[in-house]
Amino acid sequence: MVSLQRFLIEYWPHIVFTLSVLIGATAAIHAAMTKNDVRAAIGWVGVILMSPFFGPFFYMIAGINRVRRDQMVQELDRTVTDYANNQELPVADITPYSAPQFRSLRVLGDRISRFPLRDGNHIQILVGGDQAYPAMIAAINEAKETIGLQTYIFDSDAEGRKIVDALVQAQARGVEIRVLIDAVGSRYSSPPIIRLLRKKGIRTALFMTNELGLKMSYANLRSHRKILVVDGRIGFTGGMNIRAGFVSAIAKENTTGDTHFKVEGPIVLQLISVFAHDWEFTTKENLPYSTWCRETWNTPLPRVPARCIRSGPDRNIVSTHNMLLGAFAVAQHHIRIQSPYFLPDQILLGAINTAARRGIQVDIVIPGRNNLRLVNYAMTAQLDQVIRNGCRIWRARGNFNHSKLITIDGAWSYVGSSNMDPRSLRLNFELDVEIYSHDTARDIEQLIDSEIELADPVTLESLAAMPFIKRLRNKIIWLASPYL
């Protein structure tokens, strides 16, 4: 024992150096072998080598952004086939609903999403919590058999408790209920609402946790999806979390804006497919098709082609990224983008800028008041790259708007949970919907244009007029934008 202690005292610098080399080399090799983007690989290898102990630890937490294939995609093909690919359902023809240039985009979607584009869907736009939450509660109150609810944030506030009360009443009627909340998002309010849900006997689980709490190796991976499916017939999805801040009667002059969507028709099968897979991954419980799904709908008019696009750090990585690249490439007249966090990578920036250089009018609406200060700084640092190429940037006045909306040529829309930033495009599990419809695109255009009417344009001159210290601050924060 004495000799061992003497050895450690005398040679501890050599031991520490050897361990740092072994740990750093292992992490650097992993980064080099698993990163598809050479810039990401170089960046991580540099961080690891420059900080031999902290670098590998930081890489383990923030750099490994794929869930292991054997865990995340177990039974995926079975789930997709059983829930969403019923061959008896009609595959949509976009010709009567959209524009000719989107035929190739439809093919791209076929190859990216693995969900077929289905006809016969009714899409209803719900603006803000004042419209979305009453519609969701009304659907829950009418539930007869099943309710599946998945969200990123489910606050323990007045609005959250209203939904809990509706779920409790539904369960008392004999409705089977499952609630899935992201482990990180559940901590936005204290005490977390999962305690109340479980106290009331509602089957609830946290995404990406184990018995000891948050899975540290996956702490940077979050389920940002928002799904509510009632009786396999009515679905809700979009970008809205469950928070009182979206309700004007509660938040008053500080009400946060957002846009949600009520859907009916075959696309509901795709929503429940995503929910069922995430629930099974989290809890190991399989939700039987016969209980949770329907194959006939009394869908209101008008009916349009639509499908879900899943993305996340599994086999669906960069699905939304690739869909947007394709959409910007086929645009012929006008691209409208509304995003609370506009931080596209250089590839997406290139696609947006190329569209503008082709003569496409590109309007991008971002909040004038952002709820994430660091993201706002990073966004501002990057705006000159699109303005120089002819894009128009608008900073909306008024309260923060959390909506994620894209329309192209008045014929195609892309809505859902994805922000246009590195976290949504590569790290988060997201769910979006592509819609081929002139009417839906027109309605979304009106929402975006109403923001533009009261917005302030961002120009190169206004950016250059900012004090140097603020521009420097923005650039420094922008360097960390992949991890915000």
Short mmCIF file of C-alpha atoms in Angstrom, two decimals:
data_model
loop_
_atom_site.label_atom_id
_atom_site.label_comp_id
_atom_site.label_asym_id
_atom_site.label_seq_id
_atom_site.Cartn_x
_atom_site.Cartn_y
_atom_site.Cartn_z
CA MET A 1 0.00 0.00 0.00
CA VAL A 2 2.82 2.39 0.90
CA SER A 3 4.64 1.65 -2.33
CA LEU A 4 1.43 2.24 -4.33
CA GLN A 5 0.87 5.59 -2.63
CA ARG A 6 4.49 6.54 -3.27
CA PHE A 7 4.11 5.52 -6.90
CA LEU A 8 0.93 7.61 -7.34
CA ILE A 9 2.49 10.65 -5.63
CA GLU A 10 5.60 10.45 -7.76
CA TYR A 11 4.01 9.62 -11.12
CA TRP A 12 0.55 11.24 -10.94
CA PRO A 13 1.38 13.82 -13.66
CA HIS A 14 2.32 11.00 -16.01
CA ILE A 15 -0.85 9.08 -15.14
CA VAL A 16 -3.05 12.14 -15.70
CA PHE A 17 -1.31 12.85 -18.99
CA THR A 18 -1.74 9.26 -20.17
CA LEU A 19 -5.44 9.20 -19.23
CA SER A 20 -6.06 12.54 -20.94
CA VAL A 21 -4.41 11.25 -24.13
CA LEU A 22 -6.43 8.03 -24.09
CA ILE A 23 -9.76 9.73 -23.32
CA GLY A 24 -9.14 12.57 -25.78
CA ALA A 25 -8.00 10.23 -28.55
CA THR A 26 -11.06 8.01 -28.08
CA ALA A 27 -13.45 10.96 -28.22
CA ALA A 28 -11.65 12.53 -31.18
CA ILE A 29 -11.76 9.28 -33.14
CA HIS A 30 -15.48 8.93 -32.39
CA ALA A 31 -16.14 12.47 -33.60
CA ALA A 32 -14.12 11.97 -36.77
CA MET A 33 -15.82 8.67 -37.56
CA THR A 34 -19.43 9.65 -36.82
CA LYS A 35 -19.78 13.29 -37.93
CA ASN A 36 -20.95 13.72 -41.52
CA ASP A 37 -20.27 17.46 -41.58
CA VAL A 38 -16.54 18.11 -41.87
CA ARG A 39 -16.90 21.45 -40.05
CA ALA A 40 -18.60 19.75 -37.10
CA ALA A 41 -15.93 17.06 -37.05
CA ILE A 42 -13.09 19.61 -37.10
CA GLY A 43 -14.78 21.71 -34.42
CA TRP A 44 -15.32 18.81 -32.04
CA VAL A 45 -11.86 17.36 -32.56
CA GLY A 46 -10.43 20.80 -31.79
CA VAL A 47 -12.49 21.18 -28.61
CA ILE A 48 -11.47 17.69 -27.47
CA LEU A 49 -7.76 18.15 -28.12
CA MET A 50 -7.56 21.66 -26.68
CA SER A 51 -9.28 20.60 -23.45
CA PRO A 52 -8.34 16.96 -22.83
CA PHE A 53 -10.75 16.32 -19.92
CA PHE A 54 -13.53 18.90 -20.25
CA GLY A 55 -13.63 18.53 -24.05
CA PRO A 56 -14.51 14.79 -24.12
CA PHE A 57 -17.06 15.28 -21.31
CA PHE A 58 -18.71 18.17 -23.19
CA TYR A 59 -18.65 16.10 -26.39
CA MET A 60 -20.40 13.21 -24.63
CA ILE A 61 -23.20 15.52 -23.45
CA ALA A 62 -23.65 17.85 -26.41
CA GLY A 63 -21.87 16.27 -29.36
CA ILE A 64 -23.27 12.76 -29.60
CA ASN A 65 -26.60 13.60 -31.16
CA ARG A 66 -27.83 10.23 -32.38
CA VAL A 67 -29.81 7.83 -30.27
CA ARG A 68 -28.49 4.33 -30.73
CA ARG A 69 -30.17 2.60 -33.63
CA ASP A 70 -31.05 -0.53 -31.68
CA GLN A 71 -32.94 1.51 -29.10
CA MET A 72 -34.70 4.28 -30.96
CA VAL A 73 -35.89 2.48 -34.07
CA GLN A 74 -36.96 -0.79 -32.54
CA GLU A 75 -40.18 -1.98 -34.17
CA LEU A 76 -40.26 1.22 -36.26
CA ASP A 77 -41.07 -0.45 -39.56
CA ARG A 78 -43.84 -2.46 -37.91
CA THR A 79 -45.28 0.64 -36.30
CA VAL A 80 -45.23 2.67 -39.50
CA THR A 81 -46.77 -0.15 -41.52
CA ASP A 82 -49.51 -0.96 -39.03
CA TYR A 83 -50.50 2.56 -38.16
CA ALA A 84 -49.95 4.74 -41.20
CA ASN A 85 -49.36 2.81 -44.44
CA ASN A 86 -52.73 1.14 -44.91
CA GLN A 87 -52.68 0.40 -48.62
CA GLU A 88 -56.47 0.64 -48.89
CA LEU A 89 -56.37 4.37 -48.16
CA PRO A 90 -56.11 6.62 -51.23
CA VAL A 91 -52.75 8.17 -52.08
CA ALA A 92 -53.18 11.84 -52.88
CA ASP A 93 -52.95 13.47 -56.29
CA ILE A 94 -51.77 17.04 -55.75
CA THR A 95 -52.81 18.30 -59.21
CA PRO A 96 -56.23 19.73 -58.24
CA TYR A 97 -54.89 21.31 -55.04
CA SER A 98 -51.46 22.75 -55.71
CA ALA A 99 -49.09 23.99 -58.43
CA PRO A 100 -47.22 21.89 -61.06
CA GLN A 101 -43.75 22.69 -59.69
CA PHE A 102 -44.57 20.80 -56.49
CA ARG A 103 -44.81 17.40 -58.19
CA SER A 104 -41.09 16.84 -57.70
CA LEU A 105 -41.38 18.00 -54.07
CA ARG A 106 -44.06 15.38 -53.51
CA VAL A 107 -41.60 12.74 -54.79
CA LEU A 108 -38.96 14.07 -52.40
CA GLY A 109 -41.43 13.78 -49.53
CA ASP A 110 -42.21 10.19 -50.52
CA ARG A 111 -38.53 9.33 -50.15
CA ILE A 112 -37.84 11.33 -47.00
CA SER A 113 -40.85 10.86 -44.74
CA ARG A 114 -41.83 7.22 -45.32
CA PHE A 115 -45.36 8.42 -44.65
CA PRO A 116 -47.51 8.46 -47.81
CA LEU A 117 -49.19 11.68 -48.87
CA ARG A 118 -52.87 11.11 -48.12
CA ASP A 119 -55.91 12.89 -49.51
CA GLY A 120 -59.09 13.62 -47.60
CA ASN A 121 -57.69 15.68 -44.71
CA HIS A 122 -59.38 18.67 -43.14
CA ILE A 123 -56.98 21.26 -41.70
CA GLN A 124 -58.20 23.97 -39.33
CA ILE A 125 -55.87 26.78 -38.25
CA LEU A 126 -56.06 27.71 -34.57
CA VAL A 127 -54.51 31.07 -33.69
CA GLY A 128 -53.13 31.37 -30.18
CA GLY A 129 -54.12 29.66 -26.98
CA ASP A 130 -57.50 31.42 -27.08
CA GLN A 131 -58.50 29.20 -29.99
CA ALA A 132 -56.27 26.14 -29.55
CA TYR A 133 -56.85 25.19 -25.91
CA PRO A 134 -60.68 25.37 -25.96
CA ALA A 135 -60.69 23.23 -29.12
CA MET A 136 -58.37 20.69 -27.52
CA ILE A 137 -60.41 20.56 -24.30
CA ALA A 138 -63.65 20.21 -26.30
CA ALA A 139 -62.17 17.22 -28.14
CA ILE A 140 -61.02 15.67 -24.84
CA ASN A 141 -64.49 16.22 -23.36
CA GLU A 142 -66.04 14.32 -26.28
CA ALA A 143 -63.55 11.43 -26.16
CA LYS A 144 -65.10 7.98 -25.90
CA GLU A 145 -62.19 5.53 -26.19
CA THR A 146 -58.60 6.87 -26.30
CA ILE A 147 -56.54 10.02 -25.80
CA GLY A 148 -52.84 10.32 -26.65
CA LEU A 149 -51.11 13.57 -25.63
CA GLN A 150 -47.46 14.44 -26.26
CA THR A 151 -45.82 17.80 -25.64
CA TYR A 152 -42.52 19.46 -24.89
CA ILE A 153 -43.74 21.82 -22.14
CA PHE A 154 -46.81 21.10 -20.00
CA ASP A 155 -46.86 23.78 -17.33
CA SER A 156 -48.47 23.36 -13.94
CA ASP A 157 -50.48 26.56 -14.25
CA ALA A 158 -54.13 27.51 -14.69
CA GLU A 159 -54.29 26.39 -18.31
CA GLY A 160 -52.35 23.20 -17.69
CA ARG A 161 -54.67 22.26 -14.84
CA LYS A 162 -57.72 22.81 -17.08
CA ILE A 163 -56.39 20.16 -19.43
CA VAL A 164 -55.60 17.85 -16.50
CA ASP A 165 -59.18 18.26 -15.26
CA ALA A 166 -60.53 17.37 -18.70
CA LEU A 167 -58.29 14.29 -18.83
CA VAL A 168 -59.42 13.19 -15.36
CA GLN A 169 -63.08 13.50 -16.38
CA ALA A 170 -62.41 11.53 -19.56
CA GLN A 171 -60.70 8.78 -17.59
CA ALA A 172 -63.71 8.62 -15.26
CA ARG A 173 -65.84 7.92 -18.35
CA GLY A 174 -63.62 4.95 -19.18
CA VAL A 175 -61.36 6.61 -21.76
CA GLU A 176 -57.86 5.10 -22.04
CA ILE A 177 -55.26 7.88 -21.72
CA ARG A 178 -51.50 8.19 -22.25
CA VAL A 179 -49.50 11.40 -21.70
CA LEU A 180 -45.86 11.81 -22.77
CA ILE A 181 -43.86 14.89 -21.70
CA ASP A 182 -40.26 15.68 -22.51
CA ALA A 183 -37.96 15.30 -19.50
CA VAL A 184 -36.36 18.73 -20.01
CA GLY A 185 -39.61 20.48 -20.88
CA SER A 186 -41.32 19.09 -17.80
CA ARG A 187 -38.98 21.18 -15.63
CA TYR A 188 -40.20 24.54 -16.93
CA SER A 189 -42.68 24.77 -14.06
CA SER A 190 -42.42 23.81 -10.42
CA PRO A 191 -43.77 21.52 -9.19
CA PRO A 192 -43.84 19.62 -12.50
CA ILE A 193 -47.32 18.72 -13.63
CA ILE A 194 -46.41 15.04 -13.95
CA ARG A 195 -46.91 14.77 -10.19
CA LEU A 196 -50.51 15.94 -10.49
CA LEU A 197 -51.18 13.71 -13.50
CA ARG A 198 -49.88 10.63 -11.71
CA LYS A 199 -51.73 11.58 -8.52
CA LYS A 200 -54.93 11.63 -10.56
CA GLY A 201 -54.14 8.20 -12.00
CA ILE A 202 -53.30 9.36 -15.55
CA ARG A 203 -50.71 7.14 -17.26
CA THR A 204 -47.84 9.59 -17.80
CA ALA A 205 -44.19 9.20 -18.81
CA LEU A 206 -41.18 11.44 -19.34
CA PHE A 207 -39.27 11.16 -22.61
CA MET A 208 -35.54 10.42 -22.18
CA THR A 209 -35.42 9.52 -18.49
CA ASN A 210 -34.50 6.51 -16.43
CA GLU A 211 -35.11 5.59 -12.82
CA LEU A 212 -32.36 7.98 -11.69
CA GLY A 213 -33.76 10.92 -13.63
CA LEU A 214 -32.60 12.58 -16.86
CA LYS A 215 -30.39 10.40 -19.06
CA MET A 216 -27.21 12.47 -19.07
CA SER A 217 -25.87 10.88 -22.25
CA TYR A 218 -29.04 12.06 -24.03
CA ALA A 219 -29.60 15.31 -22.12
CA ASN A 220 -29.19 17.35 -25.29
CA LEU A 221 -31.86 15.35 -27.17
CA ARG A 222 -35.43 16.44 -26.59
CA SER A 223 -38.86 15.59 -27.88
CA HIS A 224 -40.18 18.89 -29.17
CA ARG A 225 -43.26 17.26 -30.74
CA LYS A 226 -46.79 18.43 -29.95
CA ILE A 227 -49.48 15.82 -30.57
CA LEU A 228 -53.01 15.27 -29.31
CA VAL A 229 -55.07 12.46 -30.82
CA VAL A 230 -58.60 11.71 -29.62
CA ASP A 231 -60.35 8.43 -30.47
CA GLY A 232 -58.03 8.00 -33.46
CA ARG A 233 -60.21 10.48 -35.38
CA ILE A 234 -59.27 14.02 -34.37
CA GLY A 235 -55.71 15.31 -34.06
CA PHE A 236 -53.95 18.47 -33.00
CA THR A 237 -50.38 19.41 -33.83
CA GLY A 238 -48.24 22.47 -34.40
CA GLY A 239 -45.85 24.55 -32.35
CA MET A 240 -47.82 25.34 -29.22
CA ASN A 241 -46.84 24.05 -25.80
CA ILE A 242 -49.32 23.97 -22.91
CA ARG A 243 -48.76 27.23 -21.05
CA ALA A 244 -50.97 29.97 -19.63
CA GLY A 245 -48.79 32.55 -21.37
CA PHE A 246 -50.58 31.82 -24.66
CA VAL A 247 -54.00 32.80 -23.22
CA SER A 248 -54.92 36.48 -23.37
CA ALA A 249 -57.28 36.34 -20.36
CA ILE A 250 -54.34 35.26 -18.21
CA ALA A 251 -51.26 36.82 -19.81
CA LYS A 252 -53.14 39.95 -20.93
CA GLU A 253 -50.76 42.44 -22.60
CA ASN A 254 -47.90 39.91 -22.45
CA THR A 255 -49.70 37.13 -24.32
CA THR A 256 -47.38 35.00 -26.46
CA GLY A 257 -48.55 34.31 -30.01
CA ASP A 258 -48.51 30.92 -31.72
CA THR A 259 -50.32 28.83 -34.31
CA HIS A 260 -51.73 25.32 -33.88
CA PHE A 261 -53.69 23.02 -36.19
CA LYS A 262 -56.68 20.71 -35.79
CA VAL A 263 -56.60 17.88 -38.32
CA GLU A 264 -59.05 15.19 -39.33
CA GLY A 265 -58.68 12.42 -41.87
CA PRO A 266 -55.99 9.84 -42.71
CA ILE A 267 -53.20 12.07 -41.41
CA VAL A 268 -54.45 11.31 -37.90
CA LEU A 269 -53.10 7.77 -38.42
CA GLN A 270 -49.67 9.28 -38.94
CA LEU A 271 -49.96 11.39 -35.80
CA ILE A 272 -50.91 8.40 -33.67
CA SER A 273 -48.13 6.38 -35.32
CA VAL A 274 -45.53 8.89 -34.13
CA PHE A 275 -47.07 9.06 -30.68
CA ALA A 276 -47.31 5.27 -30.36
CA HIS A 277 -43.69 4.82 -31.36
CA ASP A 278 -42.44 7.44 -28.90
CA TRP A 279 -44.60 5.98 -26.15
CA GLU A 280 -43.33 2.45 -26.81
CA PHE A 281 -39.72 3.65 -26.89
CA THR A 282 -40.21 5.38 -23.54
CA THR A 283 -42.35 2.84 -21.67
CA LYS A 284 -41.99 -0.42 -23.66
CA GLU A 285 -45.80 -0.54 -23.88
CA ASN A 286 -47.27 -1.29 -27.30
CA LEU A 287 -50.49 0.54 -28.07
CA PRO A 288 -52.68 -1.86 -30.11
CA TYR A 289 -53.82 -0.67 -33.50
CA SER A 290 -57.37 -1.92 -32.99
CA THR A 291 -57.80 0.28 -29.90
CA TRP A 292 -55.99 3.45 -30.91
CA CYS A 293 -56.64 3.78 -34.65
CA ARG A 294 -59.53 4.30 -37.06
CA GLU A 295 -59.73 3.83 -40.80
CA THR A 296 -62.89 5.82 -41.55
CA TRP A 297 -63.54 9.47 -40.82
CA ASN A 298 -66.45 11.83 -41.16
CA THR A 299 -64.11 14.54 -42.39
CA PRO A 300 -65.52 18.04 -42.98
CA LEU A 301 -64.93 19.93 -46.22
CA PRO A 302 -62.63 21.17 -47.66
CA ARG A 303 -60.28 18.17 -47.83
CA VAL A 304 -56.67 18.43 -48.87
CA PRO A 305 -53.53 16.28 -49.31
CA ALA A 306 -51.18 16.30 -46.33
CA ARG A 307 -48.64 14.17 -44.50
CA CYS A 308 -46.44 14.20 -41.43
CA ILE A 309 -42.68 14.67 -41.61
CA ARG A 310 -40.77 13.29 -38.63
CA SER A 311 -37.26 14.44 -37.88
CA GLY A 312 -34.86 13.72 -35.07
CA PRO A 313 -31.45 12.37 -34.13
CA ASP A 314 -32.29 8.86 -35.36
CA ARG A 315 -32.83 7.50 -38.85
CA ASN A 316 -35.04 10.54 -39.57
CA ILE A 317 -32.23 13.03 -39.03
CA VAL A 318 -32.29 16.08 -41.36
CA SER A 319 -35.71 15.11 -42.79
CA THR A 320 -37.04 18.63 -42.35
CA HIS A 321 -33.71 20.07 -43.49
CA ASN A 322 -33.97 18.12 -46.76
CA MET A 323 -37.64 18.96 -47.26
CA LEU A 324 -36.90 22.67 -46.96
CA LEU A 325 -33.98 22.44 -49.37
CA GLY A 326 -36.30 20.84 -51.92
CA ALA A 327 -39.09 23.33 -51.30
CA PHE A 328 -36.87 26.38 -51.71
CA ALA A 329 -35.46 24.90 -54.91
CA VAL A 330 -38.88 24.55 -56.62
CA ALA A 331 -40.21 27.97 -55.57
CA GLN A 332 -41.13 30.18 -58.52
CA HIS A 333 -42.70 33.29 -57.04
CA HIS A 334 -42.76 33.86 -53.29
CA ILE A 335 -41.36 32.26 -50.13
CA ARG A 336 -42.74 33.34 -46.77
CA ILE A 337 -41.07 32.21 -43.55
CA GLN A 338 -42.10 33.00 -40.00
CA SER A 339 -39.78 31.61 -37.33
CA PRO A 340 -39.13 32.60 -33.71
CA TYR A 341 -35.55 31.32 -33.95
CA PHE A 342 -34.12 31.88 -37.44
CA LEU A 343 -30.64 30.33 -37.40
CA PRO A 344 -30.37 28.17 -40.54
CA ASP A 345 -27.06 26.48 -41.27
CA GLN A 346 -24.95 27.47 -44.26
CA ILE A 347 -26.60 24.90 -46.52
CA LEU A 348 -30.10 26.22 -45.84
CA LEU A 349 -28.84 29.79 -46.04
CA GLY A 350 -27.42 28.93 -49.45
CA ALA A 351 -30.79 27.56 -50.59
CA ILE A 352 -32.66 30.64 -49.34
CA ASN A 353 -30.13 33.01 -50.90
CA THR A 354 -30.15 31.12 -54.20
CA ALA A 355 -33.93 31.43 -54.34
CA ALA A 356 -33.65 35.19 -53.78
CA ARG A 357 -30.96 35.48 -56.47
CA ARG A 358 -33.28 33.64 -58.87
CA GLY A 359 -35.74 36.48 -58.42
CA ILE A 360 -38.00 34.78 -55.88
CA GLN A 361 -39.42 37.20 -53.32
CA VAL A 362 -38.33 35.93 -49.92
CA ASP A 363 -39.93 37.40 -46.80
CA ILE A 364 -38.67 36.28 -43.39
CA VAL A 365 -40.50 37.37 -40.23
CA ILE A 366 -38.74 37.14 -36.86
CA PRO A 367 -39.80 38.50 -33.47
CA GLY A 368 -38.91 42.01 -32.47
CA ARG A 369 -39.05 40.82 -28.86
CA ASN A 370 -37.56 37.37 -28.38
CA ASN A 371 -37.95 35.17 -25.30
CA LEU A 372 -34.40 33.82 -25.76
CA ARG A 373 -31.94 36.69 -25.61
CA LEU A 374 -28.88 34.70 -26.72
CA VAL A 375 -30.72 33.28 -29.73
CA ASN A 376 -31.79 36.79 -30.69
CA TYR A 377 -28.17 37.97 -30.57
CA ALA A 378 -27.03 35.05 -32.74
CA MET A 379 -29.88 35.62 -35.23
CA THR A 380 -29.02 39.27 -35.58
CA ALA A 381 -25.38 38.42 -36.31
CA GLN A 382 -26.43 36.31 -39.29
CA LEU A 383 -29.13 38.49 -40.87
CA ASP A 384 -26.75 40.36 -43.16
CA GLN A 385 -26.03 37.10 -45.02
CA VAL A 386 -29.59 36.91 -46.36
CA ILE A 387 -30.23 40.63 -46.74
CA ARG A 388 -27.19 40.99 -49.05
CA ASN A 389 -28.77 38.48 -51.42
CA GLY A 390 -32.13 40.19 -51.69
CA CYS A 391 -34.19 38.60 -48.89
CA ARG A 392 -36.44 40.86 -46.87
CA ILE A 393 -36.19 40.55 -43.10
CA TRP A 394 -38.98 41.85 -40.90
CA ARG A 395 -38.90 42.28 -37.12
CA ALA A 396 -42.47 41.94 -35.89
CA ARG A 397 -43.74 44.45 -33.40
CA GLY A 398 -45.76 43.52 -30.37
CA ASN A 399 -45.45 40.42 -28.26
CA PHE A 400 -43.27 37.43 -28.93
CA ASN A 401 -44.73 35.08 -31.56
CA HIS A 402 -43.73 31.41 -31.35
CA SER A 403 -45.28 30.39 -34.71
CA LYS A 404 -43.33 28.26 -37.20
CA LEU A 405 -44.92 28.82 -40.61
CA ILE A 406 -43.70 28.49 -44.19
CA THR A 407 -45.63 28.94 -47.43
CA ILE A 408 -44.42 28.82 -51.02
CA ASP A 409 -46.14 30.17 -54.13
CA GLY A 410 -49.53 30.19 -52.43
CA ALA A 411 -49.84 26.44 -52.88
CA TRP A 412 -47.66 24.58 -50.36
CA SER A 413 -47.33 25.00 -46.60
CA TYR A 414 -45.00 23.55 -43.98
CA VAL A 415 -46.07 23.87 -40.36
CA GLY A 416 -45.36 22.16 -37.07
CA SER A 417 -42.89 22.09 -34.22
CA SER A 418 -39.59 22.71 -36.04
CA ASN A 419 -37.74 25.96 -35.64
CA MET A 420 -35.24 26.93 -38.30
CA ASP A 421 -32.22 26.47 -36.04
CA PRO A 422 -29.57 23.80 -35.41
CA ARG A 423 -31.35 22.33 -32.39
CA SER A 424 -34.58 21.66 -34.27
CA LEU A 425 -32.87 20.57 -37.47
CA ARG A 426 -30.47 18.06 -35.89
CA LEU A 427 -30.99 17.48 -32.17
CA ASN A 428 -34.69 17.60 -31.33
CA PHE A 429 -37.36 15.06 -32.19
CA GLU A 430 -39.76 17.18 -34.25
CA LEU A 431 -43.02 16.71 -36.12
CA ASP A 432 -44.17 18.84 -39.03
CA VAL A 433 -46.90 18.66 -41.66
CA GLU A 434 -46.66 19.48 -45.35
CA ILE A 435 -49.95 20.61 -46.87
CA TYR A 436 -50.79 20.92 -50.57
CA SER A 437 -53.61 23.44 -50.65
CA HIS A 438 -54.17 26.90 -52.11
CA ASP A 439 -56.74 27.70 -49.42
CA THR A 440 -54.55 26.70 -46.47
CA ALA A 441 -51.54 28.50 -47.96
CA ARG A 442 -53.65 31.63 -48.46
CA ASP A 443 -54.80 31.59 -44.84
CA ILE A 444 -51.22 31.15 -43.57
CA GLU A 445 -50.01 33.87 -45.94
CA GLN A 446 -52.55 36.21 -44.39
CA LEU A 447 -51.21 35.44 -40.91
CA ILE A 448 -47.64 36.15 -42.01
CA ASP A 449 -48.56 39.23 -44.04
CA SER A 450 -50.48 40.66 -41.08
CA GLU A 451 -47.23 40.47 -39.11
CA ILE A 452 -45.30 42.12 -41.96
CA GLU A 453 -47.76 45.03 -42.14
CA LEU A 454 -46.83 46.05 -38.61
CA ALA A 455 -43.18 45.01 -38.73
CA ASP A 456 -39.97 46.97 -39.03
CA PRO A 457 -37.66 46.10 -41.94
CA VAL A 458 -34.12 45.08 -41.08
CA THR A 459 -31.55 46.61 -43.44
CA LEU A 460 -27.81 46.49 -43.83
CA GLU A 461 -27.73 50.11 -42.74
CA SER A 462 -29.66 49.41 -39.53
CA LEU A 463 -27.37 46.49 -38.73
CA ALA A 464 -24.26 48.58 -39.37
CA ALA A 465 -25.63 51.37 -37.18
CA MET A 466 -25.54 49.15 -34.10
CA PRO A 467 -22.72 49.96 -31.67
CA PHE A 468 -19.57 47.95 -32.31
CA ILE A 469 -19.68 46.31 -28.88
CA LYS A 470 -23.16 44.92 -29.60
CA ARG A 471 -22.15 43.65 -33.03
CA LEU A 472 -19.13 41.98 -31.47
CA ARG A 473 -21.30 40.44 -28.76
CA ASN A 474 -23.71 39.11 -31.40
CA LYS A 475 -20.90 37.53 -33.41
CA ILE A 476 -19.43 35.85 -30.35
CA ILE A 477 -22.81 34.38 -29.42
CA TRP A 478 -23.35 33.39 -33.06
CA LEU A 479 -20.23 31.19 -32.87
CA ALA A 480 -22.05 29.08 -30.27
CA SER A 481 -25.33 28.98 -32.21
CA PRO A 482 -25.23 25.20 -32.88
CA TYR A 483 -25.55 24.64 -29.13
CA LEU A 484 -28.11 27.28 -28.14
#
